Short mmCIF file of C-alpha atoms in Angstrom, two decimals:
data_model
loop_
_atom_site.label_atom_id
_atom_site.label_comp_id
_atom_site.label_asym_id
_atom_site.label_seq_id
_atom_site.Cartn_x
_atom_site.Cartn_y
_atom_site.Cartn_z
CA MET A 1 8.77 -20.96 -15.69
CA LEU A 2 6.60 -18.70 -13.56
CA TYR A 3 7.81 -15.10 -13.67
CA LEU A 4 6.67 -12.68 -10.99
CA VAL A 5 7.05 -9.30 -12.66
CA GLY A 6 6.93 -6.07 -10.66
CA LEU A 7 5.23 -3.18 -12.47
CA GLY A 8 6.29 -0.26 -10.28
CA LEU A 9 3.82 2.24 -8.92
CA ALA A 10 2.38 4.57 -11.52
CA ASP A 11 1.86 3.72 -15.19
CA GLU A 12 2.68 1.35 -18.03
CA THR A 13 6.20 2.73 -18.50
CA ASP A 14 7.33 1.80 -14.98
CA ILE A 15 7.96 -1.83 -15.89
CA THR A 16 11.66 -2.69 -16.15
CA VAL A 17 13.31 -3.50 -19.48
CA LYS A 18 13.85 -7.06 -18.24
CA GLY A 19 10.22 -7.35 -17.17
CA LEU A 20 8.91 -6.07 -20.50
CA SER A 21 11.05 -8.59 -22.38
CA ILE A 22 9.53 -11.42 -20.33
CA VAL A 23 5.98 -10.16 -20.84
CA LYS A 24 6.43 -10.03 -24.59
CA LYS A 25 7.60 -13.64 -24.84
CA ALA A 26 5.40 -15.31 -22.21
CA ALA A 27 2.72 -17.79 -23.25
CA ARG A 28 0.22 -16.14 -20.87
CA VAL A 29 0.22 -12.89 -18.95
CA TYR A 30 -1.81 -12.36 -15.76
CA LEU A 31 -2.39 -9.06 -13.96
CA GLU A 32 -3.08 -9.23 -10.22
CA THR A 33 -5.68 -6.56 -9.49
CA TYR A 34 -6.64 -6.62 -5.82
CA THR A 35 -3.62 -5.86 -3.60
CA SER A 36 -2.85 -2.59 -5.40
CA MET A 37 -3.49 -0.74 -8.65
CA LEU A 38 -1.67 1.23 -11.31
CA LEU A 39 -2.95 4.62 -12.38
CA VAL A 40 -3.76 3.32 -15.87
CA ASP A 41 -6.22 0.68 -17.04
CA ARG A 42 -5.64 -2.78 -18.47
CA GLU A 43 -6.18 -1.61 -22.04
CA THR A 44 -3.33 0.88 -21.70
CA LEU A 45 -1.05 -1.91 -20.46
CA GLU A 46 -2.05 -4.19 -23.31
CA ALA A 47 -1.33 -1.49 -25.88
CA TYR A 48 2.11 -0.82 -24.39
CA TYR A 49 3.04 -4.48 -23.95
CA GLY A 50 1.62 -5.60 -27.27
CA ARG A 51 -0.02 -8.49 -25.42
CA SER A 52 -3.41 -9.46 -24.08
CA VAL A 53 -3.55 -9.49 -20.30
CA ILE A 54 -5.72 -11.78 -18.15
CA VAL A 55 -7.11 -10.17 -15.00
CA ALA A 56 -6.37 -12.23 -11.90
CA ASP A 57 -8.69 -11.23 -9.06
CA ARG A 58 -8.52 -12.40 -5.45
CA GLU A 59 -10.67 -15.46 -6.09
CA MET A 60 -8.46 -16.66 -8.94
CA VAL A 61 -5.16 -16.11 -7.15
CA GLU A 62 -6.18 -17.51 -3.77
CA SER A 63 -8.55 -20.28 -4.86
CA SER A 64 -7.59 -21.19 -8.44
CA SER A 65 -3.81 -20.83 -8.50
CA ASP A 66 -3.49 -24.07 -10.46
CA GLN A 67 -5.22 -22.30 -13.35
CA ILE A 68 -2.46 -19.69 -13.36
CA LEU A 69 0.28 -22.30 -13.04
CA ALA A 70 -1.10 -24.65 -15.71
CA GLY A 71 1.61 -25.38 -18.26
CA ALA A 72 4.24 -23.26 -16.50
CA ASP A 73 6.47 -26.32 -16.27
CA THR A 74 6.90 -26.33 -20.06
CA SER A 75 6.25 -22.69 -21.04
CA ASP A 76 6.61 -19.22 -19.55
CA VAL A 77 3.82 -17.60 -17.54
CA ALA A 78 4.10 -13.96 -16.43
CA PHE A 79 2.28 -12.86 -13.29
CA LEU A 80 2.24 -9.05 -13.10
CA VAL A 81 2.14 -7.33 -9.72
CA VAL A 82 1.84 -3.61 -9.02
CA GLY A 83 4.89 -2.47 -7.07
CA ASP A 84 7.21 -5.34 -6.15
CA PRO A 85 6.01 -8.96 -6.36
CA TYR A 86 6.84 -9.82 -2.77
CA GLY A 87 4.97 -6.86 -1.33
CA ALA A 88 1.99 -9.10 -0.50
CA THR A 89 1.93 -12.50 1.21
CA THR A 90 -0.52 -13.82 -1.39
CA HIS A 91 2.30 -13.95 -3.91
CA THR A 92 4.47 -15.97 -1.55
CA ASP A 93 1.66 -18.52 -1.42
CA LEU A 94 1.66 -18.70 -5.22
CA VAL A 95 5.41 -19.33 -5.25
CA LEU A 96 5.10 -22.10 -2.67
CA ARG A 97 2.40 -23.75 -4.76
CA ALA A 98 4.64 -23.55 -7.83
CA ARG A 99 7.46 -25.21 -5.88
CA GLU A 100 5.13 -28.06 -4.93
CA LEU A 101 4.47 -28.57 -8.65
CA LYS A 102 8.22 -28.43 -9.44
CA ILE A 103 7.73 -25.26 -11.49
CA PRO A 104 10.76 -22.94 -11.51
CA VAL A 105 10.10 -19.37 -10.36
CA ARG A 106 11.93 -16.13 -11.06
CA ASN A 107 11.28 -12.74 -9.48
CA ILE A 108 11.66 -9.48 -11.43
CA ALA A 109 11.83 -6.77 -8.79
CA ASN A 110 10.59 -3.20 -9.09
CA ALA A 111 9.90 -0.15 -6.95
CA SER A 112 7.26 -0.50 -4.23
CA ILE A 113 5.68 1.79 -1.68
CA MET A 114 8.15 0.32 0.83
CA SER A 115 11.05 1.98 -0.96
CA ALA A 116 9.32 4.87 -2.73
CA ILE A 117 8.11 6.27 0.58
CA GLY A 118 11.66 7.61 0.85
CA SER A 119 10.60 10.35 -1.55
CA THR A 120 8.92 11.99 1.45
CA GLY A 121 12.41 12.82 2.70
CA LEU A 122 12.04 10.45 5.65
CA GLN A 123 15.03 8.15 5.99
CA LEU A 124 14.17 4.52 5.32
CA TYR A 125 16.27 3.18 8.17
CA ASN A 126 14.17 5.26 10.57
CA PHE A 127 11.04 3.23 9.76
CA GLY A 128 9.70 0.47 11.99
CA GLN A 129 7.01 -2.08 11.27
CA THR A 130 4.58 -1.35 8.44
CA VAL A 131 0.88 -1.64 9.28
CA SER A 132 -2.38 -1.76 7.35
CA MET A 133 -5.55 0.23 7.96
CA VAL A 134 -8.85 -1.31 6.85
CA PHE A 135 -12.21 0.35 6.41
CA PHE A 136 -14.13 0.28 9.70
CA THR A 137 -17.75 -0.79 9.89
CA GLU A 138 -20.24 -0.19 12.68
CA SER A 139 -19.53 -3.64 14.14
CA TRP A 140 -15.91 -4.22 13.09
CA LYS A 141 -13.09 -1.88 14.03
CA PRO A 142 -9.90 -3.94 14.24
CA CYS A 143 -7.07 -2.21 16.05
CA SER A 144 -4.11 -4.60 15.89
CA PHE A 145 -2.25 -1.84 14.01
CA TYR A 146 -2.25 0.18 17.24
CA ASP A 147 0.05 -2.25 19.04
CA ARG A 148 2.55 -2.27 16.17
CA ILE A 149 2.57 1.55 16.13
CA LYS A 150 3.12 1.52 19.87
CA GLU A 151 6.17 -0.70 19.46
CA ASN A 152 7.54 1.62 16.77
CA ARG A 153 6.88 4.75 18.81
CA ASN A 154 8.55 3.27 21.88
CA ILE A 155 11.85 3.29 19.99
CA GLY A 156 11.14 6.52 18.10
CA LEU A 157 10.58 5.06 14.63
CA HIS A 158 8.23 6.14 11.83
CA THR A 159 5.27 3.95 10.91
CA LEU A 160 4.15 3.49 7.31
CA VAL A 161 0.39 2.89 7.18
CA LEU A 162 -0.93 1.18 4.04
CA LEU A 163 -4.55 2.06 3.31
CA ASP A 164 -7.36 -0.30 2.45
CA ILE A 165 -8.45 -1.15 -1.09
CA LYS A 166 -11.81 -2.74 -1.74
CA VAL A 167 -12.01 -4.17 -5.27
CA LYS A 168 -14.58 -6.74 -6.40
CA GLU A 169 -15.97 -7.08 -2.89
CA GLN A 170 -19.44 -8.38 -2.06
CA SER A 171 -21.82 -7.12 0.58
CA LEU A 172 -22.80 -9.50 3.38
CA GLU A 173 -26.32 -9.57 1.97
CA ASN A 174 -25.18 -10.64 -1.50
CA LEU A 175 -22.77 -13.17 -0.03
CA ALA A 176 -25.57 -14.71 2.04
CA ARG A 177 -27.81 -14.93 -1.01
CA GLY A 178 -25.06 -16.34 -3.19
CA LYS A 179 -25.35 -13.48 -5.66
CA LYS A 180 -22.28 -12.59 -7.72
CA ILE A 181 -22.96 -8.86 -7.33
CA PHE A 182 -19.97 -6.73 -6.42
CA ASP A 183 -19.81 -3.39 -4.68
CA PRO A 184 -18.14 -0.43 -6.44
CA PRO A 185 -14.39 -0.16 -5.77
CA ARG A 186 -13.36 1.86 -2.71
CA TYR A 187 -9.97 3.28 -1.87
CA MET A 188 -9.22 4.66 1.60
CA THR A 189 -8.03 8.26 1.75
CA VAL A 190 -5.50 9.88 4.07
CA SER A 191 -8.30 11.79 5.78
CA GLN A 192 -10.28 8.60 6.46
CA CYS A 193 -7.18 6.91 7.85
CA ALA A 194 -6.42 9.83 10.16
CA GLU A 195 -10.01 9.84 11.44
CA GLN A 196 -9.88 6.13 12.23
CA MET A 197 -6.50 6.42 13.95
CA ILE A 198 -7.82 9.18 16.21
CA GLU A 199 -10.92 7.10 16.96
CA ILE A 200 -8.86 4.11 18.09
CA GLU A 201 -6.55 6.24 20.23
CA GLY A 202 -9.69 7.58 21.89
CA GLN A 203 -10.76 4.02 22.70
CA ARG A 204 -7.38 2.65 23.77
CA ALA A 205 -6.21 5.87 25.49
CA GLU A 206 -2.61 4.68 25.85
CA GLY A 207 -1.08 7.89 24.53
CA VAL A 208 0.66 6.21 21.59
CA TYR A 209 -0.30 9.17 19.41
CA GLY A 210 -2.98 11.83 19.38
CA PRO A 211 -4.75 14.41 17.23
CA ASP A 212 -1.63 16.62 17.44
CA SER A 213 0.82 13.90 16.35
CA LEU A 214 2.62 14.78 13.13
CA ALA A 215 2.07 12.66 10.04
CA VAL A 216 2.80 12.72 6.32
CA GLY A 217 0.08 11.93 3.81
CA VAL A 218 1.04 10.86 0.29
CA ALA A 219 -1.04 10.23 -2.82
CA ARG A 220 -0.15 8.61 -6.16
CA ILE A 221 3.48 8.26 -5.11
CA GLY A 222 5.78 7.70 -8.07
CA ALA A 223 3.43 9.41 -10.53
CA GLU A 224 3.95 12.80 -12.14
CA ASN A 225 1.08 14.18 -10.07
CA GLN A 226 2.14 12.67 -6.77
CA HIS A 227 1.10 14.76 -3.81
CA MET A 228 2.36 15.10 -0.24
CA THR A 229 0.85 16.90 2.74
CA VAL A 230 2.25 17.21 6.27
CA GLY A 231 0.33 18.09 9.42
CA SER A 232 -1.18 16.80 12.62
CA LEU A 233 -3.55 13.86 12.38
CA GLN A 234 -6.38 16.27 13.12
CA GLN A 235 -5.33 18.53 10.24
CA LEU A 236 -5.07 15.55 7.92
CA THR A 237 -8.68 14.59 8.60
CA GLU A 238 -9.64 17.67 6.60
CA VAL A 239 -7.32 17.37 3.59
CA ASP A 240 -8.41 16.28 0.13
CA MET A 241 -5.49 14.62 -1.63
CA GLY A 242 -7.39 13.61 -4.74
CA SER A 243 -7.52 10.27 -6.50
CA PRO A 244 -5.95 7.05 -5.14
CA LEU A 245 -3.74 5.47 -4.02
CA HIS A 246 -2.98 7.07 -0.64
CA SER A 247 -0.61 6.17 2.21
CA LEU A 248 0.22 7.75 5.56
CA VAL A 249 3.35 7.93 7.69
CA LEU A 250 3.15 8.63 11.42
CA LEU A 251 6.35 10.38 12.46
CA GLY A 252 8.59 8.81 15.08
CA THR A 253 9.98 10.92 17.91
CA ARG A 254 13.54 10.36 16.64
CA THR A 255 12.83 12.30 13.44
CA HIS A 256 16.09 13.93 12.32
CA ASP A 257 16.41 17.66 11.69
CA LEU A 258 17.14 16.97 8.01
CA GLU A 259 13.89 15.04 7.77
CA ARG A 260 12.06 17.92 9.47
CA ASP A 261 13.52 20.45 7.03
CA PHE A 262 12.43 18.32 4.07
CA ILE A 263 8.84 17.72 5.13
CA ARG A 264 8.16 21.20 6.53
CA GLU A 265 7.90 22.45 2.93
CA PHE A 266 4.63 20.50 2.64
CA ALA A 267 3.08 21.51 5.97
CA VAL A 268 -0.62 22.43 6.03
CA ASP A 269 0.29 25.15 8.53
CA ALA A 270 4.01 25.84 9.01
CA ASP A 271 3.52 27.68 12.31
CA ALA A 272 1.49 24.83 13.77
CA PHE A 273 4.08 22.35 12.48
CA ASP A 274 6.87 24.28 14.20
CA SER A 275 4.96 24.44 17.46
CA ILE A 276 4.26 20.70 17.55
CA TRP A 277 7.82 19.92 16.50
CA LYS A 278 9.31 22.03 19.29
CA ARG A 279 7.02 20.46 21.89
CA ASP A 280 7.10 16.79 20.93
CA TYR A 281 10.06 16.06 18.66
CA ALA A 282 12.95 18.53 19.03
CA GLY A 283 16.06 17.15 20.74
CA ARG A 284 14.88 13.52 20.85
CA GLN A 285 17.09 12.18 18.06
#
């Protein structure tokens, strides 16, 4: 059987009791390493699990899935995913491939950013579509996220923005030369995300949001040192929230007073927060 095992968000102890039992008995254990990351390294996981762990990078999962699934029809294979296994479409592809091979699949769920974002005090049923923000380049600045945010904002809902992770990526030059040389890992910060959002609003100029729009930045959510900061997008361009992973929530206009009271505690500038709230959010619930 193929087991998709969610690891949670922070460290080796976030795995469920059920998931740990499966890991200990599996014939092989793979760790998917490119859609997200824990705050501990593979060696720490191996010591806690009492098992060796095979790193499964993007190339292996997307191009060599049969290697992962080999023998899973007669023995157990554990595929470990940070957060919840179905948080990324890549894992759905793996399940569909297993079905084609008549390999049974079982999912072991865990906490993900999609649920843990509730620790900001924002109510989960007030969230709309989730979007992703990638690193811009000089020639590539995709803005499809803008239209999804617009749809959310039109009905007053929050938008969770997931920030880009670049792990084991190659430069265009090395790709062209066929060199297996990888760039250092990069993890987008809240400040970088806020800057790019403001840049796209400047280009589109549809008034979906602006430098004064309120947002919540979070870092290392679920960990003991998780951090949250609240302010305008312009204010968030100047914050340093420390090590990865980061996420951002753009507030919807229907933000409830209870949500306001919860997040105000973390405001960069409480007076500025109150002023923006009164102007753009108060009485729109």
